[in-house]
Amino acid sequence: MESLNKITISAEALRHNFAVCRHHAGDAGILAMVKADAYGHGMIECAGIFVEEGAVALGVAEVVEGIKLRKAGFTVPVFILAGIINQTSQAAVENNLTPVVVDNSALGELNKYARRAGKEIDIHVKLDAGMGRQGTLPEGIVALVKEIDAYPCLNTKGVLAHFPMADDRQSSNSDDVLETFSSTARLIEKEIPHHCMYHIANSGGLFYVRGAQFDMVRPGISLYGCYPDGETGRQAATKNLLKPAMCFTTSVIQVRNVDKGVGVGYGHSFFTGRPTTVAVIPVGYEDGYLRKLSNTAQVLINGHRAPVIGRISMNLTLIDATDVGPVNVGDQVVLLGPQGSEEITADEIAGWMDTINYEVLCLFGHMNDRVFID
Ligand SMILES: *Cc1c(COP(=O)(O)O)cnc(C)c1O
């Protein structure tokens, strides 16, 4: 039997968003980011859709995710973007995953397993062009590329970097990072006689930073229908709007008529200020509907907004359904997504939770059963 709590993923929305990204990408190939179970949308299904739509590669954070893609039969390059260490070298090589290296520490092991497998492998190098998180600084990059190419079974195929603030269109940071990346690319091309491919753009870089496409782009959040700068991005977009792919729905499991002045739920954090129709839903913090949303979030019933009242508990949440018309057990409740002409967005929920849309999608998607539609 299906759970009452359900995440639905629209394949049509994913395809649409891929097309929007392709439009921005120009001639650059698209590496579709499917890490974190495709931001909670389901890695295997999403990867299938993006590859069908023309993704030239897939991106994950860790080797274990890449192995799942290989087991599912994907043959396109799969990039391990959080990098390879000695312990993960063998599995990366044996599963034909594309290692991203952050420094020289795993090169010996990568070469060893490549030699054992009787093949040469393509390596991409992570440059720290201003992210300040991972990788090698520009001054060390030529030496690292030369060191890689000195190994008989390793070839430097690409150089990548990551923007720290591409979601902030007011900041000049991305122009500085882009300039560092471009000048480092020119230096590599001058010093080393073979041609690398270059890639830097996440969704923010792809949508907001002019000239960040290079040979390949790496959108994530935009493929799933959200803007990297949330509601600001959606408001600013005039055409080719991204379509959110994820909805979170449940059903009413009890309707109660509660008198005025009654404390509801743990801690009586809410007292009814009027005779109140309370709808009980079987969603709680174990479903990713965090306690932080208590007395704050809204849901949709009968196409109208209705507030969460009282404290969200592990498996139950209370809704003030007084103003939404007749409510019955079994009626659909939308926590994320549209109902009628109303919509609750991941950005709105992120605001209530004091976080970003990325975290809302991962949380809801990871903690609930998913079905694909369209
Ligand atoms: C997650 C990630 C991306 C995608 O970022 P979005 O903001 O979701 O588009 C691109 N590149 C790297 C290295 C990443 O880790």
PDB file of N, CA and C and ligand atoms in Angstrom, residues 33 35 39 81 126 133 160 162 202-204 218-221 358, ligand 1:
ATOM      1  N   MET A  33      23.886  17.514 -12.518  1.00  0.00           N
ATOM      2  CA  MET A  33      24.236  17.177 -11.139  1.00  0.00           C
ATOM      3  C   MET A  33      23.111  16.348 -10.533  1.00  0.00           C
ATOM      4  N   LYS A  35      23.780  14.496  -7.571  1.00  0.00           N
ATOM      5  CA  LYS A  35      24.224  14.132  -6.212  1.00  0.00           C
ATOM      6  C   LYS A  35      23.043  14.214  -5.242  1.00  0.00           C
ATOM      7  N   TYR A  39      19.107  15.714  -5.477  1.00  0.00           N
ATOM      8  CA  TYR A  39      18.517  16.750  -4.622  1.00  0.00           C
ATOM      9  C   TYR A  39      17.170  16.267  -4.066  1.00  0.00           C
ATOM     10  N   LEU A  81      32.637  14.619  -7.792  1.00  0.00           N
ATOM     11  CA  LEU A  81      33.037  16.016  -7.611  1.00  0.00           C
ATOM     12  C   LEU A  81      33.617  16.346  -6.245  1.00  0.00           C
ATOM     13  N   LYS A 126      40.493  19.893  -9.609  1.00  0.00           N
ATOM     14  CA  LYS A 126      39.698  20.965  -8.994  1.00  0.00           C
ATOM     15  C   LYS A 126      40.616  22.118  -8.601  1.00  0.00           C
ATOM     16  N   ARG A 133      37.248  26.382  -0.562  1.00  0.00           N
ATOM     17  CA  ARG A 133      36.732  25.190   0.100  1.00  0.00           C
ATOM     18  C   ARG A 133      37.627  23.979  -0.157  1.00  0.00           C
ATOM     19  N   LEU A 160      38.431  22.201 -13.395  1.00  0.00           N
ATOM     20  CA  LEU A 160      37.162  22.795 -12.994  1.00  0.00           C
ATOM     21  C   LEU A 160      37.337  23.656 -11.752  1.00  0.00           C
ATOM     22  N   HIS A 162      34.591  26.198  -8.907  1.00  0.00           N
ATOM     23  CA  HIS A 162      33.219  26.334  -8.406  1.00  0.00           C
ATOM     24  C   HIS A 162      33.057  27.776  -7.916  1.00  0.00           C
ATOM     25  N   ASN A 202      27.912  26.381 -12.077  1.00  0.00           N
ATOM     26  CA  ASN A 202      26.739  25.779 -11.439  1.00  0.00           C
ATOM     27  C   ASN A 202      25.516  26.532 -11.979  1.00  0.00           C
ATOM     28  N   SER A 203      24.352  26.340 -11.375  1.00  0.00           N
ATOM     29  CA  SER A 203      23.166  27.028 -11.894  1.00  0.00           C
ATOM     30  C   SER A 203      23.352  28.537 -11.883  1.00  0.00           C
ATOM     31  N   GLY A 204      23.887  29.065 -10.793  1.00  0.00           N
ATOM     32  CA  GLY A 204      24.098  30.518 -10.697  1.00  0.00           C
ATOM     33  C   GLY A 204      25.041  30.999 -11.790  1.00  0.00           C
ATOM     34  N   ARG A 218      27.498  22.751 -15.201  1.00  0.00           N
ATOM     35  CA  ARG A 218      27.103  21.744 -14.208  1.00  0.00           C
ATOM     36  C   ARG A 218      25.888  22.194 -13.397  1.00  0.00           C
ATOM     37  N   PRO A 219      24.729  22.348 -14.022  1.00  0.00           N
ATOM     38  CA  PRO A 219      23.562  22.785 -13.254  1.00  0.00           C
ATOM     39  C   PRO A 219      23.056  21.687 -12.322  1.00  0.00           C
ATOM     40  N   GLY A 220      22.558  22.117 -11.180  1.00  0.00           N
ATOM     41  CA  GLY A 220      21.915  21.207 -10.233  1.00  0.00           C
ATOM     42  C   GLY A 220      20.515  21.729  -9.933  1.00  0.00           C
ATOM     43  N   ILE A 221      20.423  22.686  -9.039  1.00  0.00           N
ATOM     44  CA  ILE A 221      19.128  23.136  -8.526  1.00  0.00           C
ATOM     45  C   ILE A 221      18.165  23.569  -9.641  1.00  0.00           C
ATOM     46  N   TYR A 358      17.369  24.312  -1.595  1.00  0.00           N
ATOM     47  CA  TYR A 358      18.126  23.067  -1.756  1.00  0.00           C
ATOM     48  C   TYR A 358      17.856  22.122  -0.578  1.00  0.00           C
TER      49      TYR A 358
HETATM   50  C1  LIG B   1      26.445  20.887  -6.400  1.00  0.00           C
HETATM   51  C2  LIG B   1      27.422  21.360  -7.398  1.00  0.00           C
HETATM   52  C3  LIG B   1      27.000  21.981  -8.584  1.00  0.00           C
HETATM   53  C4  LIG B   1      25.565  22.343  -8.847  1.00  0.00           C
HETATM   54  O1  LIG B   1      25.210  23.494  -8.102  1.00  0.00           O
HETATM   55  P1  LIG B   1      23.744  24.151  -8.221  1.00  0.00           P
HETATM   56  O2  LIG B   1      23.854  25.391  -7.440  1.00  0.00           O
HETATM   57  O3  LIG B   1      22.809  23.184  -7.599  1.00  0.00           O
HETATM   58  O4  LIG B   1      23.475  24.351  -9.667  1.00  0.00           O
HETATM   59  C5  LIG B   1      27.965  22.270  -9.534  1.00  0.00           C
HETATM   60  N1  LIG B   1      29.282  22.009  -9.310  1.00  0.00           N
HETATM   61  C6  LIG B   1      29.719  21.435  -8.176  1.00  0.00           C
HETATM   62  C7  LIG B   1      31.167  21.174  -7.990  1.00  0.00           C
HETATM   63  C8  LIG B   1      28.815  21.109  -7.182  1.00  0.00           C
HETATM   64  O5  LIG B   1      29.255  20.559  -6.050  1.00  0.00           O
END
